[in-house]
Amino acid sequence: MKMRHGVKNWVAGLLLSALSAVALAQAAKPHVVVLATGGTIAGAGASAANSATYSAAKVPVDKLLAGLPELSNVAQVSGEQVFQIASESFTNDNLLTLARRVSALSKQGDVDGIVITHGTDTLEETAYFLNLVVHTDKPIVVVGSMRPGTALSADGALNLYDAVSVAASKDAMGKGVLVTMNDEIQSGRDVSKTINIKTEAFKSQWGPLGMVVEGRNYWFRNPAKRHTNASEFNIDEIQSLPKVDIVYAYGNMNTTAIEAYGQAGVKALIHAGTGNGSVAAQAVPALKALRAQGVQVIRAARVPDGFVLRNAEQPDDQYDWVVAHDLRPQKARILAMVALTKARDSKDLQRIFWEY
Ligand code: DAS
């Protein structure tokens, strides 16, 4: 009897030490916080055949994480539901709230990396905003999906696994805010959504920074522009964002929108011009009038790739206008809002567009 009791204690001891070894091993893994904001990655469709018809922003973060037990292979993961919205509805207040939470978490010693799950429509704007204002070297990874988790060949699970894996990686530190979609690791600054119906939707004209395959990162280049700790902008010092809007140019261009934005009190207007940021002759006087009222005029291009050359299509020096460099209009708006919290003239604003 005594012998059997001894064996039982020995087996129980073994089990306990095995369990504590597993718990210890898990506790030794990096701690990644997943901040959920909604989007397709939290979407649900009526049937598996619905890869494009579904409701976004339905699945709560706890269910997202519970549906991916493999995450425990790469990190200790905790989740927070910051918002539950489709990202086309993101506002400046959403950007400020999210960035403040990311900044606070990045300062915690028990947080090694942060993942933000996000709708794909404005994911590139949020990623760039965080890249400009969050001061940390810890990996921050923004991730979405093109298909809801209920669809055949859904892409959200692997995208999220890749995002957590990258956020848990020491070699992802100091690279600015990252986006993991479709096996690629993109720069939050450079990446844009380039197609609205395929899983290979996010591209940068300068190429991805690297790839992530089966939890391992393969790096091929580093960001060239200022970001995170090297940024002169800090979310902890930003209370609000100035009004900056975008006007889209096309044949038969008129000045209705330009004048309306001027009356609405924009501090800067992004002009998404044709070609190399061209401005229709009939629109030039309206933009010059805005500049005379103190509004910054920033020439971007509706053409997705390339970059706008200063003084090429328009005499920017003479008009005191700024060019958006290689930034697409929606990204130029993000940078202009952040820049105008500090820049006091167009010369300084142009410097910021060269550097960020
Ligand atoms: N409406 C889209 C959004 O929330 C869905 C998505 O693609 O994530 O951005």
Short mmCIF file of C-alpha atoms and ligand atoms in Angstrom, two decimals:
data_model
loop_
_atom_site.label_atom_id
_atom_site.label_comp_id
_atom_site.label_asym_id
_atom_site.label_seq_id
_atom_site.Cartn_x
_atom_site.Cartn_y
_atom_site.Cartn_z
CA MET A 1 0.00 0.00 0.00
CA LYS A 2 2.75 2.32 1.10
CA MET A 3 4.70 1.44 -2.10
CA ARG A 4 1.71 2.31 -4.33
CA HIS A 5 1.30 5.58 -2.47
CA GLY A 6 4.97 6.36 -3.08
CA VAL A 7 4.65 5.62 -6.81
CA LYS A 8 1.58 7.87 -6.98
CA ASN A 9 3.51 10.73 -5.38
CA TRP A 10 6.43 10.12 -7.72
CA VAL A 11 4.16 10.21 -10.82
CA ALA A 12 2.36 13.29 -9.48
CA GLY A 13 5.74 14.92 -8.87
CA LEU A 14 6.80 14.09 -12.42
CA LEU A 15 3.59 15.51 -13.87
CA LEU A 16 3.90 18.67 -11.79
CA SER A 17 7.49 19.21 -12.85
CA ALA A 18 6.55 18.54 -16.50
CA LEU A 19 3.66 21.01 -16.27
CA SER A 20 5.82 23.62 -14.59
CA ALA A 21 8.48 23.09 -17.27
CA VAL A 22 5.84 23.76 -19.97
CA ALA A 23 4.55 26.76 -18.05
CA LEU A 24 8.08 28.05 -17.58
CA ALA A 25 8.85 27.57 -21.28
CA GLN A 26 5.66 29.44 -22.21
CA ALA A 27 6.40 32.23 -19.74
CA ALA A 28 9.85 32.60 -21.29
CA LYS A 29 8.31 33.39 -24.69
CA PRO A 30 7.99 37.05 -25.75
CA HIS A 31 4.74 38.74 -24.70
CA VAL A 32 2.77 40.17 -27.64
CA VAL A 33 -0.33 42.30 -27.15
CA VAL A 34 -2.95 42.15 -29.93
CA LEU A 35 -5.00 45.35 -30.22
CA ALA A 36 -8.14 44.63 -32.26
CA THR A 37 -9.91 47.40 -34.17
CA GLY A 38 -12.28 45.44 -36.50
CA GLY A 39 -12.17 44.98 -40.26
CA THR A 40 -12.41 41.87 -42.42
CA ILE A 41 -9.96 39.96 -40.25
CA ALA A 42 -12.79 40.11 -37.70
CA GLY A 43 -15.43 39.60 -40.37
CA ALA A 44 -17.98 36.83 -40.91
CA GLY A 45 -19.86 35.73 -44.01
CA ALA A 46 -23.07 33.70 -44.41
CA SER A 47 -21.26 30.80 -46.08
CA ALA A 48 -17.76 29.56 -46.90
CA ALA A 49 -18.35 30.61 -50.49
CA ASN A 50 -18.72 34.25 -49.38
CA SER A 51 -15.14 35.46 -49.77
CA ALA A 52 -16.21 38.99 -50.73
CA THR A 53 -19.74 39.37 -49.32
CA TYR A 54 -19.66 39.45 -45.54
CA SER A 55 -19.93 41.74 -42.51
CA ALA A 56 -16.67 43.24 -41.26
CA ALA A 57 -15.91 43.95 -37.60
CA LYS A 58 -17.97 41.15 -36.01
CA VAL A 59 -15.57 38.67 -34.30
CA PRO A 60 -14.20 39.82 -30.91
CA VAL A 61 -10.47 39.63 -30.22
CA ASP A 62 -10.78 36.81 -27.67
CA LYS A 63 -12.50 34.64 -30.32
CA LEU A 64 -9.87 35.58 -32.93
CA LEU A 65 -7.08 34.49 -30.59
CA ALA A 66 -8.90 31.37 -29.36
CA GLY A 67 -9.31 30.30 -32.99
CA LEU A 68 -5.53 30.33 -33.45
CA PRO A 69 -3.98 28.14 -30.69
CA GLU A 70 -0.77 27.94 -32.78
CA LEU A 71 0.02 31.46 -31.56
CA SER A 72 1.26 29.95 -28.29
CA ASN A 73 4.12 28.37 -30.30
CA VAL A 74 5.61 31.81 -30.91
CA ALA A 75 4.53 34.05 -28.03
CA GLN A 76 2.45 34.62 -24.94
CA VAL A 77 -0.45 36.55 -26.45
CA SER A 78 -3.00 38.82 -24.79
CA GLY A 79 -5.77 40.72 -26.56
CA GLU A 80 -7.58 44.05 -26.20
CA GLN A 81 -10.61 45.23 -28.18
CA VAL A 82 -9.81 48.89 -28.86
CA PHE A 83 -12.57 49.38 -31.48
CA GLN A 84 -14.84 47.13 -33.54
CA ILE A 85 -15.25 49.09 -36.80
CA ALA A 86 -14.71 48.79 -40.54
CA SER A 87 -11.61 50.85 -41.21
CA GLU A 88 -13.21 53.07 -43.90
CA SER A 89 -14.91 54.64 -40.88
CA PHE A 90 -11.70 55.41 -39.00
CA THR A 91 -11.49 59.00 -37.75
CA ASN A 92 -8.60 61.16 -36.49
CA ASP A 93 -9.86 60.47 -32.96
CA ASN A 94 -9.54 56.71 -33.61
CA LEU A 95 -5.96 57.28 -34.80
CA LEU A 96 -5.08 59.30 -31.67
CA THR A 97 -6.73 56.81 -29.29
CA LEU A 98 -5.02 53.82 -30.90
CA ALA A 99 -1.59 55.50 -31.04
CA ARG A 100 -1.81 56.52 -27.36
CA ARG A 101 -2.59 52.90 -26.39
CA VAL A 102 0.28 51.57 -28.53
CA SER A 103 2.64 54.14 -27.01
CA ALA A 104 1.62 53.25 -23.45
CA LEU A 105 1.99 49.50 -24.06
CA SER A 106 5.38 49.98 -25.75
CA LYS A 107 6.68 51.53 -22.52
CA GLN A 108 5.70 48.47 -20.44
CA GLY A 109 8.64 46.21 -19.57
CA ASP A 110 6.42 43.12 -19.83
CA VAL A 111 5.39 43.88 -23.46
CA ASP A 112 7.82 42.73 -26.20
CA GLY A 113 5.76 43.49 -29.28
CA ILE A 114 2.39 44.84 -30.40
CA VAL A 115 0.03 43.68 -33.17
CA ILE A 116 -2.89 45.77 -34.41
CA THR A 117 -5.64 43.92 -36.31
CA HIS A 118 -7.27 46.39 -38.67
CA GLY A 119 -9.51 46.74 -41.71
CA THR A 120 -7.54 46.80 -44.94
CA ASP A 121 -9.17 49.93 -46.42
CA THR A 122 -7.23 52.45 -44.34
CA LEU A 123 -4.67 50.10 -42.80
CA GLU A 124 -1.87 51.90 -44.69
CA GLU A 125 -2.84 55.25 -43.14
CA THR A 126 -2.88 53.93 -39.58
CA ALA A 127 0.42 52.08 -40.09
CA TYR A 128 2.07 55.27 -41.39
CA PHE A 129 0.62 57.39 -38.58
CA LEU A 130 2.00 54.99 -35.92
CA ASN A 131 5.33 54.94 -37.80
CA LEU A 132 5.53 58.73 -37.41
CA VAL A 133 4.48 59.21 -33.79
CA VAL A 134 5.15 56.12 -31.60
CA HIS A 135 8.58 56.23 -29.94
CA THR A 136 9.77 52.67 -29.50
CA ASP A 137 12.14 50.14 -31.06
CA LYS A 138 9.81 47.27 -30.18
CA PRO A 139 8.11 45.63 -33.17
CA ILE A 140 4.69 47.08 -34.00
CA VAL A 141 2.87 45.09 -36.69
CA VAL A 142 -0.41 46.05 -38.35
CA VAL A 143 -2.34 43.21 -39.99
CA GLY A 144 -5.61 42.63 -41.80
CA SER A 145 -7.13 40.17 -44.20
CA MET A 146 -8.85 40.27 -47.57
CA ARG A 147 -11.26 37.43 -46.78
CA PRO A 148 -13.32 36.80 -43.59
CA GLY A 149 -12.34 33.85 -41.41
CA THR A 150 -15.53 32.04 -42.48
CA ALA A 151 -14.48 31.91 -46.17
CA LEU A 152 -12.71 29.18 -48.14
CA SER A 153 -8.94 29.91 -48.18
CA ALA A 154 -9.33 32.66 -45.63
CA ASP A 155 -6.06 34.60 -45.26
CA GLY A 156 -6.58 36.12 -41.81
CA ALA A 157 -5.29 33.25 -39.69
CA LEU A 158 -1.89 33.02 -41.38
CA ASN A 159 -1.61 36.82 -41.60
CA LEU A 160 -2.27 37.06 -37.85
CA TYR A 161 0.13 34.20 -37.06
CA ASP A 162 2.80 35.95 -39.14
CA ALA A 163 2.10 39.29 -37.44
CA VAL A 164 2.48 37.82 -33.94
CA SER A 165 5.57 35.91 -35.01
CA VAL A 166 7.20 39.07 -36.39
CA ALA A 167 6.12 41.12 -33.35
CA ALA A 168 7.81 38.50 -31.13
CA SER A 169 11.06 38.69 -33.12
CA LYS A 170 14.09 40.61 -31.88
CA ASP A 171 15.28 41.01 -35.51
CA ALA A 172 12.10 43.02 -36.24
CA MET A 173 13.13 45.71 -33.75
CA GLY A 174 14.00 49.19 -34.95
CA LYS A 175 12.51 48.75 -38.45
CA GLY A 176 9.57 51.09 -37.94
CA VAL A 177 5.96 50.01 -38.03
CA LEU A 178 5.49 46.89 -40.14
CA VAL A 179 2.61 45.30 -42.04
CA THR A 180 2.45 41.53 -42.56
CA MET A 181 0.13 40.44 -45.36
CA ASN A 182 0.39 37.49 -47.76
CA ASP A 183 3.76 36.23 -46.37
CA GLU A 184 5.43 39.64 -46.90
CA ILE A 185 6.77 42.07 -44.29
CA GLN A 186 6.07 45.58 -45.60
CA SER A 187 7.10 48.98 -44.28
CA GLY A 188 4.14 50.82 -42.76
CA ARG A 189 5.39 53.92 -44.59
CA ASP A 190 5.69 52.45 -48.07
CA VAL A 191 2.83 49.96 -48.28
CA SER A 192 -0.57 50.58 -49.89
CA LYS A 193 -3.62 48.49 -50.71
CA THR A 194 -3.37 48.14 -54.51
CA ILE A 195 -6.27 45.81 -55.37
CA ASN A 196 -9.62 45.25 -53.71
CA ILE A 197 -10.35 41.56 -54.42
CA LYS A 198 -7.15 39.46 -54.05
CA THR A 199 -5.20 38.28 -51.00
CA GLU A 200 -2.03 39.67 -52.60
CA ALA A 201 -3.37 43.16 -52.10
CA PHE A 202 -0.64 45.12 -50.29
CA LYS A 203 2.33 46.40 -52.23
CA SER A 204 5.08 49.00 -51.95
CA GLN A 205 6.64 50.43 -55.09
CA TRP A 206 10.00 50.04 -53.29
CA GLY A 207 9.30 46.37 -52.47
CA PRO A 208 8.73 44.60 -49.15
CA LEU A 209 11.34 44.79 -46.35
CA GLY A 210 11.29 41.00 -46.18
CA MET A 211 9.22 37.84 -45.92
CA VAL A 212 8.02 35.68 -43.07
CA VAL A 213 7.70 31.95 -43.66
CA GLU A 214 6.75 29.41 -40.98
CA GLY A 215 7.56 31.84 -38.21
CA ARG A 216 10.98 32.87 -39.52
CA ASN A 217 11.79 36.33 -40.91
CA TYR A 218 13.89 36.84 -44.05
CA TRP A 219 15.03 40.50 -44.39
CA PHE A 220 16.17 42.07 -47.68
CA ARG A 221 16.21 45.83 -46.98
CA ASN A 222 15.76 48.44 -44.26
CA PRO A 223 13.56 51.59 -44.21
CA ALA A 224 15.30 54.70 -45.58
CA LYS A 225 13.09 57.38 -44.01
CA ARG A 226 12.85 58.60 -40.37
CA HIS A 227 10.46 56.70 -38.13
CA THR A 228 9.52 55.85 -34.48
CA ASN A 229 12.43 56.72 -32.18
CA ALA A 230 14.08 58.84 -34.91
CA SER A 231 10.93 60.90 -35.45
CA GLU A 232 10.63 64.49 -34.20
CA PHE A 233 6.90 63.83 -33.66
CA ASN A 234 5.59 62.08 -30.56
CA ILE A 235 2.00 60.98 -29.86
CA ASP A 236 2.58 61.78 -26.17
CA GLU A 237 2.83 65.47 -27.21
CA ILE A 238 -0.03 65.56 -29.77
CA GLN A 239 -3.45 66.57 -28.46
CA SER A 240 -5.25 66.93 -31.79
CA LEU A 241 -4.70 66.79 -35.55
CA PRO A 242 -5.29 69.74 -37.93
CA LYS A 243 -7.84 69.55 -40.74
CA VAL A 244 -6.16 68.33 -43.94
CA ASP A 245 -8.19 67.12 -46.92
CA ILE A 246 -7.60 65.80 -50.43
CA VAL A 247 -8.89 67.02 -53.77
CA TYR A 248 -8.73 64.61 -56.72
CA ALA A 249 -7.84 65.94 -60.18
CA TYR A 250 -9.24 64.73 -63.56
CA GLY A 251 -10.08 66.05 -67.05
CA ASN A 252 -12.47 69.05 -67.07
CA MET A 253 -11.20 69.93 -63.56
CA ASN A 254 -13.06 72.68 -61.66
CA THR A 255 -12.48 74.56 -58.40
CA THR A 256 -15.65 73.71 -56.47
CA ALA A 257 -13.96 71.28 -54.09
CA ILE A 258 -10.85 73.46 -53.67
CA GLU A 259 -12.95 76.48 -52.72
CA ALA A 260 -15.22 74.41 -50.46
CA TYR A 261 -12.24 73.04 -48.52
CA GLY A 262 -10.87 76.58 -48.18
CA GLN A 263 -14.18 77.73 -46.67
CA ALA A 264 -14.24 74.64 -44.42
CA GLY A 265 -10.97 75.79 -42.84
CA VAL A 266 -8.40 73.25 -44.02
CA LYS A 267 -4.85 73.92 -42.81
CA ALA A 268 -3.41 72.04 -45.79
CA LEU A 269 -4.89 70.70 -49.01
CA ILE A 270 -3.46 67.65 -50.78
CA HIS A 271 -3.93 68.02 -54.54
CA ALA A 272 -3.94 64.52 -56.11
CA GLY A 273 -2.85 65.69 -59.52
CA THR A 274 -2.74 63.93 -62.87
CA GLY A 275 0.63 62.70 -64.12
CA ASN A 276 3.53 64.12 -62.13
CA GLY A 277 1.20 66.01 -59.79
CA SER A 278 -0.01 68.33 -62.59
CA VAL A 279 -2.51 71.09 -61.82
CA ALA A 280 -5.09 72.18 -64.41
CA ALA A 281 -4.58 75.81 -65.51
CA GLN A 282 -8.10 76.63 -64.36
CA ALA A 283 -7.31 75.31 -60.85
CA VAL A 284 -4.04 77.20 -60.26
CA PRO A 285 -5.62 80.52 -59.20
CA ALA A 286 -7.83 78.78 -56.62
CA LEU A 287 -4.83 76.98 -55.10
CA LYS A 288 -2.78 80.19 -55.10
CA ALA A 289 -5.67 81.91 -53.32
CA LEU A 290 -5.68 79.17 -50.66
CA ARG A 291 -1.92 79.63 -50.18
CA ALA A 292 -2.45 83.37 -49.79
CA GLN A 293 -4.92 82.57 -46.95
CA GLY A 294 -2.15 80.59 -45.19
CA VAL A 295 -3.28 77.14 -46.31
CA GLN A 296 -0.40 74.82 -47.24
CA VAL A 297 -0.79 73.42 -50.78
CA ILE A 298 0.78 69.99 -51.27
CA ARG A 299 1.11 68.49 -54.73
CA ALA A 300 0.69 64.70 -54.76
CA ALA A 301 -0.28 62.51 -57.73
CA ARG A 302 -3.24 60.29 -58.51
CA VAL A 303 -0.72 58.08 -60.35
CA PRO A 304 0.12 55.41 -57.74
CA ASP A 305 3.87 55.02 -58.28
CA GLY A 306 6.86 57.31 -58.87
CA PHE A 307 7.34 60.61 -57.07
CA VAL A 308 6.35 64.23 -57.68
CA LEU A 309 9.27 66.42 -58.81
CA ARG A 310 9.50 69.87 -57.29
CA ASN A 311 9.24 72.75 -59.83
CA ALA A 312 8.59 70.32 -62.71
CA GLU A 313 4.87 70.56 -63.59
CA GLN A 314 4.37 73.69 -61.45
CA PRO A 315 6.70 76.50 -60.18
CA ASP A 316 6.55 75.37 -56.55
CA ASP A 317 9.24 77.82 -55.44
CA GLN A 318 7.31 80.74 -56.94
CA TYR A 319 3.90 79.59 -55.61
CA ASP A 320 5.36 78.51 -52.22
CA TRP A 321 3.84 75.04 -52.64
CA VAL A 322 5.12 71.68 -51.29
CA VAL A 323 5.50 68.36 -53.14
CA ALA A 324 4.49 65.04 -51.52
CA HIS A 325 7.59 63.18 -52.85
CA ASP A 326 6.64 59.49 -53.32
CA LEU A 327 3.68 59.51 -50.91
CA ARG A 328 0.23 58.65 -52.24
CA PRO A 329 -2.40 61.31 -51.44
CA GLN A 330 -3.85 59.42 -48.46
CA LYS A 331 -0.38 59.05 -46.93
CA ALA A 332 0.53 62.66 -47.73
CA ARG A 333 -2.53 63.69 -45.71
CA ILE A 334 -1.32 61.67 -42.68
CA LEU A 335 2.14 63.23 -42.84
CA ALA A 336 0.78 66.75 -43.40
CA MET A 337 -1.47 66.47 -40.30
CA VAL A 338 1.43 65.28 -38.13
CA ALA A 339 3.91 67.78 -39.65
CA LEU A 340 1.59 70.75 -39.06
CA THR A 341 1.64 70.05 -35.31
CA LYS A 342 5.22 71.45 -35.52
CA ALA A 343 6.15 72.89 -38.95
CA ARG A 344 5.63 76.64 -39.10
CA ASP A 345 6.39 77.35 -42.77
CA SER A 346 6.39 75.60 -46.15
CA LYS A 347 10.19 75.27 -46.19
CA ASP A 348 10.11 73.20 -43.01
CA LEU A 349 7.09 71.29 -44.28
CA GLN A 350 8.97 70.39 -47.48
CA ARG A 351 11.93 69.18 -45.38
CA ILE A 352 9.59 66.90 -43.48
CA PHE A 353 8.21 65.45 -46.73
CA TRP A 354 11.78 64.69 -47.87
CA GLU A 355 12.72 63.06 -44.53
CA TYR A 356 9.62 61.03 -43.61
N1 DAS B 1 -14.32 47.41 -45.01
C1 DAS B 1 -12.97 46.89 -44.96
C2 DAS B 1 -12.22 47.52 -43.80
O1 DAS B 1 -12.68 47.42 -42.64
C3 DAS B 1 -12.91 45.42 -44.78
C4 DAS B 1 -11.48 44.95 -44.83
O2 DAS B 1 -11.01 44.70 -45.94
O3 DAS B 1 -10.81 44.86 -43.77
O4 DAS B 1 -11.18 48.11 -44.05
#
